[in-house]
Amino acid sequence: MAKGQAKHETESSRPSFEQALGKLESVVARLEEGQIGLDESLAEYQKGVKYLRLCYELLEKAERRVALLTGIDADGNPVTVDFDEAGEESLVAKAQTRSKRRSRSESNPAAEGSSGPETTDMDSEGTLF
């Protein structure tokens, strides 16, 4: 059998994320009960690792399909880009830029303007009323 056919058949017969997670939870429950022998525990552990890897793989696939909100257009509609198109490097760059802006505003509030109300709006005589 060709590799492509084998991969296609295994993907179609694989459980969904919810099914794999349910099986993983049942494996963990059996192991936590402590009622099974060592050999059976090792076999269950191996099954659990297999289901855990499958869950991570399915989560990664789902994350790749998520659309990222990149902004809002003039009409107020959200502008999105597919997760794949955005690329991880641009996400890292965006996070660093955001971090720099936050650091700058927290460390030097005067750099972005006055941090409080202007005194010209206050009574100039120095009284409260």
mmCIF file with all atom_site columns, C-alpha atoms in Angstrom:
data_model
loop_
_atom_site.group_PDB
_atom_site.id
_atom_site.type_symbol
_atom_site.label_atom_id
_atom_site.label_alt_id
_atom_site.label_comp_id
_atom_site.label_asym_id
_atom_site.label_entity_id
_atom_site.label_seq_id
_atom_site.pdbx_PDB_ins_code
_atom_site.Cartn_x
_atom_site.Cartn_y
_atom_site.Cartn_z
_atom_site.occupancy
_atom_site.B_iso_or_equiv
_atom_site.pdbx_formal_charge
_atom_site.auth_seq_id
_atom_site.auth_comp_id
_atom_site.auth_asym_id
_atom_site.auth_atom_id
_atom_site.pdbx_PDB_model_num
ATOM 1   C CA . MET A 1 1   ? 0.000   0.000  0.000  1.00 0.00 ? 1   MET A CA 1
ATOM 2   C CA . ALA A 1 2   ? 1.320   3.477  -0.844 1.00 0.00 ? 2   ALA A CA 1
ATOM 3   C CA . LYS A 1 3   ? 2.272   5.852  1.935  1.00 0.00 ? 3   LYS A CA 1
ATOM 4   C CA . GLY A 1 4   ? -0.262  8.485  0.851  1.00 0.00 ? 4   GLY A CA 1
ATOM 5   C CA . GLN A 1 5   ? -3.090  5.957  0.928  1.00 0.00 ? 5   GLN A CA 1
ATOM 6   C CA . ALA A 1 6   ? -2.060  4.663  4.342  1.00 0.00 ? 6   ALA A CA 1
ATOM 7   C CA . LYS A 1 7   ? -1.908  8.190  5.743  1.00 0.00 ? 7   LYS A CA 1
ATOM 8   C CA . HIS A 1 8   ? -5.328  9.054  4.283  1.00 0.00 ? 8   HIS A CA 1
ATOM 9   C CA . GLU A 1 9   ? -6.879  5.901  5.733  1.00 0.00 ? 9   GLU A CA 1
ATOM 10  C CA . THR A 1 10  ? -5.410  6.477  9.191  1.00 0.00 ? 10  THR A CA 1
ATOM 11  C CA . GLU A 1 11  ? -6.571  10.113 9.216  1.00 0.00 ? 11  GLU A CA 1
ATOM 12  C CA . SER A 1 12  ? -10.116 9.148  8.312  1.00 0.00 ? 12  SER A CA 1
ATOM 13  C CA . SER A 1 13  ? -10.213 6.420  10.973 1.00 0.00 ? 13  SER A CA 1
ATOM 14  C CA . ARG A 1 14  ? -8.670  8.588  13.701 1.00 0.00 ? 14  ARG A CA 1
ATOM 15  C CA . PRO A 1 15  ? -10.925 9.774  16.503 1.00 0.00 ? 15  PRO A CA 1
ATOM 16  C CA . SER A 1 16  ? -11.957 13.401 16.830 1.00 0.00 ? 16  SER A CA 1
ATOM 17  C CA . PHE A 1 17  ? -10.362 15.615 19.465 1.00 0.00 ? 17  PHE A CA 1
ATOM 18  C CA . GLU A 1 18  ? -13.244 15.039 21.859 1.00 0.00 ? 18  GLU A CA 1
ATOM 19  C CA . GLN A 1 19  ? -13.082 11.267 21.380 1.00 0.00 ? 19  GLN A CA 1
ATOM 20  C CA . ALA A 1 20  ? -9.299  11.190 21.863 1.00 0.00 ? 20  ALA A CA 1
ATOM 21  C CA . LEU A 1 21  ? -9.581  13.361 24.966 1.00 0.00 ? 21  LEU A CA 1
ATOM 22  C CA . GLY A 1 22  ? -12.285 11.088 26.377 1.00 0.00 ? 22  GLY A CA 1
ATOM 23  C CA . LYS A 1 23  ? -10.117 8.021  25.790 1.00 0.00 ? 23  LYS A CA 1
ATOM 24  C CA . LEU A 1 24  ? -7.146  9.773  27.376 1.00 0.00 ? 24  LEU A CA 1
ATOM 25  C CA . GLU A 1 25  ? -9.240  10.627 30.429 1.00 0.00 ? 25  GLU A CA 1
ATOM 26  C CA . SER A 1 26  ? -10.379 7.006  30.779 1.00 0.00 ? 26  SER A CA 1
ATOM 27  C CA . VAL A 1 27  ? -6.769  5.788  30.524 1.00 0.00 ? 27  VAL A CA 1
ATOM 28  C CA . VAL A 1 28  ? -5.718  8.250  33.229 1.00 0.00 ? 28  VAL A CA 1
ATOM 29  C CA . ALA A 1 29  ? -8.611  7.146  35.439 1.00 0.00 ? 29  ALA A CA 1
ATOM 30  C CA . ARG A 1 30  ? -7.629  3.479  35.091 1.00 0.00 ? 30  ARG A CA 1
ATOM 31  C CA . LEU A 1 31  ? -4.019  4.280  35.929 1.00 0.00 ? 31  LEU A CA 1
ATOM 32  C CA . GLU A 1 32  ? -5.003  6.395  38.932 1.00 0.00 ? 32  GLU A CA 1
ATOM 33  C CA . GLU A 1 33  ? -7.202  3.620  40.326 1.00 0.00 ? 33  GLU A CA 1
ATOM 34  C CA . GLY A 1 34  ? -4.137  1.421  40.700 1.00 0.00 ? 34  GLY A CA 1
ATOM 35  C CA . GLN A 1 35  ? -6.135  -1.797 40.255 1.00 0.00 ? 35  GLN A CA 1
ATOM 36  C CA . ILE A 1 36  ? -4.248  -3.087 37.202 1.00 0.00 ? 36  ILE A CA 1
ATOM 37  C CA . GLY A 1 37  ? -0.909  -4.860 37.044 1.00 0.00 ? 37  GLY A CA 1
ATOM 38  C CA . LEU A 1 38  ? 2.412   -3.457 35.894 1.00 0.00 ? 38  LEU A CA 1
ATOM 39  C CA . ASP A 1 39  ? 2.283   -4.829 32.338 1.00 0.00 ? 39  ASP A CA 1
ATOM 40  C CA . GLU A 1 40  ? -1.251  -3.601 31.806 1.00 0.00 ? 40  GLU A CA 1
ATOM 41  C CA . SER A 1 41  ? -0.343  -0.243 33.372 1.00 0.00 ? 41  SER A CA 1
ATOM 42  C CA . LEU A 1 42  ? 2.531   0.163  30.925 1.00 0.00 ? 42  LEU A CA 1
ATOM 43  C CA . ALA A 1 43  ? 0.247   -0.711 28.006 1.00 0.00 ? 43  ALA A CA 1
ATOM 44  C CA . GLU A 1 44  ? -2.332  1.814  29.224 1.00 0.00 ? 44  GLU A CA 1
ATOM 45  C CA . TYR A 1 45  ? 0.389   4.427  29.665 1.00 0.00 ? 45  TYR A CA 1
ATOM 46  C CA . GLN A 1 46  ? 1.494   3.902  26.057 1.00 0.00 ? 46  GLN A CA 1
ATOM 47  C CA . LYS A 1 47  ? -2.108  4.300  24.896 1.00 0.00 ? 47  LYS A CA 1
ATOM 48  C CA . GLY A 1 48  ? -2.372  7.480  26.928 1.00 0.00 ? 48  GLY A CA 1
ATOM 49  C CA . VAL A 1 49  ? 0.756   8.930  25.338 1.00 0.00 ? 49  VAL A CA 1
ATOM 50  C CA . LYS A 1 50  ? -0.650  8.079  21.900 1.00 0.00 ? 50  LYS A CA 1
ATOM 51  C CA . TYR A 1 51  ? -3.943  9.852  22.681 1.00 0.00 ? 51  TYR A CA 1
ATOM 52  C CA . LEU A 1 52  ? -2.122  12.833 24.184 1.00 0.00 ? 52  LEU A CA 1
ATOM 53  C CA . ARG A 1 53  ? -0.015  13.258 21.031 1.00 0.00 ? 53  ARG A CA 1
ATOM 54  C CA . LEU A 1 54  ? -3.139  12.987 18.899 1.00 0.00 ? 54  LEU A CA 1
ATOM 55  C CA . CYS A 1 55  ? -4.870  15.658 20.988 1.00 0.00 ? 55  CYS A CA 1
ATOM 56  C CA . TYR A 1 56  ? -1.907  18.019 20.596 1.00 0.00 ? 56  TYR A CA 1
ATOM 57  C CA . GLU A 1 57  ? -1.785  17.366 16.850 1.00 0.00 ? 57  GLU A CA 1
ATOM 58  C CA . LEU A 1 58  ? -5.507  18.050 16.448 1.00 0.00 ? 58  LEU A CA 1
ATOM 59  C CA . LEU A 1 59  ? -5.198  21.235 18.517 1.00 0.00 ? 59  LEU A CA 1
ATOM 60  C CA . GLU A 1 60  ? -2.335  22.445 16.312 1.00 0.00 ? 60  GLU A CA 1
ATOM 61  C CA . LYS A 1 61  ? -4.433  21.847 13.200 1.00 0.00 ? 61  LYS A CA 1
ATOM 62  C CA . ALA A 1 62  ? -7.311  23.782 14.724 1.00 0.00 ? 62  ALA A CA 1
ATOM 63  C CA . GLU A 1 63  ? -5.021  26.669 15.694 1.00 0.00 ? 63  GLU A CA 1
ATOM 64  C CA . ARG A 1 64  ? -3.723  26.901 12.140 1.00 0.00 ? 64  ARG A CA 1
ATOM 65  C CA . ARG A 1 65  ? -7.262  27.370 10.882 1.00 0.00 ? 65  ARG A CA 1
ATOM 66  C CA . VAL A 1 66  ? -8.108  30.157 13.288 1.00 0.00 ? 66  VAL A CA 1
ATOM 67  C CA . ALA A 1 67  ? -8.401  33.618 11.760 1.00 0.00 ? 67  ALA A CA 1
ATOM 68  C CA . LEU A 1 68  ? -6.514  36.423 13.441 1.00 0.00 ? 68  LEU A CA 1
ATOM 69  C CA . LEU A 1 69  ? -8.163  39.756 13.933 1.00 0.00 ? 69  LEU A CA 1
ATOM 70  C CA . THR A 1 70  ? -5.795  42.309 12.416 1.00 0.00 ? 70  THR A CA 1
ATOM 71  C CA . GLY A 1 71  ? -7.869  45.445 12.683 1.00 0.00 ? 71  GLY A CA 1
ATOM 72  C CA . ILE A 1 72  ? -11.124 47.170 11.831 1.00 0.00 ? 72  ILE A CA 1
ATOM 73  C CA . ASP A 1 73  ? -11.930 48.741 8.464  1.00 0.00 ? 73  ASP A CA 1
ATOM 74  C CA . ALA A 1 74  ? -13.576 52.141 7.908  1.00 0.00 ? 74  ALA A CA 1
ATOM 75  C CA . ASP A 1 75  ? -17.065 50.608 8.091  1.00 0.00 ? 75  ASP A CA 1
ATOM 76  C CA . GLY A 1 76  ? -16.357 49.038 11.475 1.00 0.00 ? 76  GLY A CA 1
ATOM 77  C CA . ASN A 1 77  ? -16.071 45.490 10.109 1.00 0.00 ? 77  ASN A CA 1
ATOM 78  C CA . PRO A 1 78  ? -13.337 43.234 11.463 1.00 0.00 ? 78  PRO A CA 1
ATOM 79  C CA . VAL A 1 79  ? -10.349 42.600 9.193  1.00 0.00 ? 79  VAL A CA 1
ATOM 80  C CA . THR A 1 80  ? -9.031  39.056 9.563  1.00 0.00 ? 80  THR A CA 1
ATOM 81  C CA . VAL A 1 81  ? -6.089  37.087 8.212  1.00 0.00 ? 81  VAL A CA 1
ATOM 82  C CA . ASP A 1 82  ? -5.816  33.319 8.284  1.00 0.00 ? 82  ASP A CA 1
ATOM 83  C CA . PHE A 1 83  ? -3.537  32.103 11.050 1.00 0.00 ? 83  PHE A CA 1
ATOM 84  C CA . ASP A 1 84  ? -1.198  30.512 8.468  1.00 0.00 ? 84  ASP A CA 1
ATOM 85  C CA . GLU A 1 85  ? -0.810  33.736 6.487  1.00 0.00 ? 85  GLU A CA 1
ATOM 86  C CA . ALA A 1 86  ? 0.045   35.823 9.527  1.00 0.00 ? 86  ALA A CA 1
ATOM 87  C CA . GLY A 1 87  ? 3.099   33.717 10.297 1.00 0.00 ? 87  GLY A CA 1
ATOM 88  C CA . GLU A 1 88  ? 4.611   33.236 13.698 1.00 0.00 ? 88  GLU A CA 1
ATOM 89  C CA . GLU A 1 89  ? 7.343   35.809 13.090 1.00 0.00 ? 89  GLU A CA 1
ATOM 90  C CA . SER A 1 90  ? 4.821   38.578 12.590 1.00 0.00 ? 90  SER A CA 1
ATOM 91  C CA . LEU A 1 91  ? 3.052   37.537 15.788 1.00 0.00 ? 91  LEU A CA 1
ATOM 92  C CA . VAL A 1 92  ? 6.321   37.740 17.698 1.00 0.00 ? 92  VAL A CA 1
ATOM 93  C CA . ALA A 1 93  ? 7.061   41.139 16.157 1.00 0.00 ? 93  ALA A CA 1
ATOM 94  C CA . LYS A 1 94  ? 3.605   42.397 17.086 1.00 0.00 ? 94  LYS A CA 1
ATOM 95  C CA . ALA A 1 95  ? 4.035   41.172 20.652 1.00 0.00 ? 95  ALA A CA 1
ATOM 96  C CA . GLN A 1 96  ? 7.426   42.872 20.947 1.00 0.00 ? 96  GLN A CA 1
ATOM 97  C CA . THR A 1 97  ? 6.059   46.139 19.579 1.00 0.00 ? 97  THR A CA 1
ATOM 98  C CA . ARG A 1 98  ? 3.156   45.981 21.987 1.00 0.00 ? 98  ARG A CA 1
ATOM 99  C CA . SER A 1 99  ? 5.549   45.241 24.836 1.00 0.00 ? 99  SER A CA 1
ATOM 100 C CA . LYS A 1 100 ? 7.751   48.211 23.919 1.00 0.00 ? 100 LYS A CA 1
ATOM 101 C CA . ARG A 1 101 ? 4.758   50.546 23.845 1.00 0.00 ? 101 ARG A CA 1
ATOM 102 C CA . ARG A 1 102 ? 3.625   49.331 27.249 1.00 0.00 ? 102 ARG A CA 1
ATOM 103 C CA . SER A 1 103 ? 7.108   49.634 28.734 1.00 0.00 ? 103 SER A CA 1
ATOM 104 C CA . ARG A 1 104 ? 7.521   53.149 27.401 1.00 0.00 ? 104 ARG A CA 1
ATOM 105 C CA . SER A 1 105 ? 4.173   54.363 28.722 1.00 0.00 ? 105 SER A CA 1
ATOM 106 C CA . GLU A 1 106 ? 4.680   52.768 32.140 1.00 0.00 ? 106 GLU A CA 1
ATOM 107 C CA . SER A 1 107 ? 8.251   53.981 32.639 1.00 0.00 ? 107 SER A CA 1
ATOM 108 C CA . ASN A 1 108 ? 7.880   57.507 31.210 1.00 0.00 ? 108 ASN A CA 1
ATOM 109 C CA . PRO A 1 109 ? 4.286   58.751 31.259 1.00 0.00 ? 109 PRO A CA 1
ATOM 110 C CA . ALA A 1 110 ? 5.405   62.339 30.493 1.00 0.00 ? 110 ALA A CA 1
ATOM 111 C CA . ALA A 1 111 ? 6.750   61.199 27.114 1.00 0.00 ? 111 ALA A CA 1
ATOM 112 C CA . GLU A 1 112 ? 3.238   60.672 25.806 1.00 0.00 ? 112 GLU A CA 1
ATOM 113 C CA . GLY A 1 113 ? 1.758   63.873 27.204 1.00 0.00 ? 113 GLY A CA 1
ATOM 114 C CA . SER A 1 114 ? 0.567   65.022 30.551 1.00 0.00 ? 114 SER A CA 1
ATOM 115 C CA . SER A 1 115 ? -0.402  62.339 33.013 1.00 0.00 ? 115 SER A CA 1
ATOM 116 C CA . GLY A 1 116 ? -3.031  64.447 34.743 1.00 0.00 ? 116 GLY A CA 1
ATOM 117 C CA . PRO A 1 117 ? -5.388  67.350 34.206 1.00 0.00 ? 117 PRO A CA 1
ATOM 118 C CA . GLU A 1 118 ? -3.897  70.701 33.273 1.00 0.00 ? 118 GLU A CA 1
ATOM 119 C CA . THR A 1 119 ? -3.669  73.314 36.026 1.00 0.00 ? 119 THR A CA 1
ATOM 120 C CA . THR A 1 120 ? -5.140  75.963 33.716 1.00 0.00 ? 120 THR A CA 1
ATOM 121 C CA . ASP A 1 121 ? -8.538  74.323 34.137 1.00 0.00 ? 121 ASP A CA 1
ATOM 122 C CA . MET A 1 122 ? -8.277  74.654 37.901 1.00 0.00 ? 122 MET A CA 1
ATOM 123 C CA . ASP A 1 123 ? -8.970  77.680 40.021 1.00 0.00 ? 123 ASP A CA 1
ATOM 124 C CA . SER A 1 124 ? -5.949  79.895 39.842 1.00 0.00 ? 124 SER A CA 1
ATOM 125 C CA . GLU A 1 125 ? -6.506  81.550 43.221 1.00 0.00 ? 125 GLU A CA 1
ATOM 126 C CA . GLY A 1 126 ? -5.565  78.411 45.111 1.00 0.00 ? 126 GLY A CA 1
ATOM 127 C CA . THR A 1 127 ? -8.974  77.946 46.726 1.00 0.00 ? 127 THR A CA 1
ATOM 128 C CA . LEU A 1 128 ? -11.248 74.968 46.452 1.00 0.00 ? 128 LEU A CA 1
ATOM 129 C CA . PHE A 1 129 ? -14.480 76.813 45.656 1.00 0.00 ? 129 PHE A CA 1
#
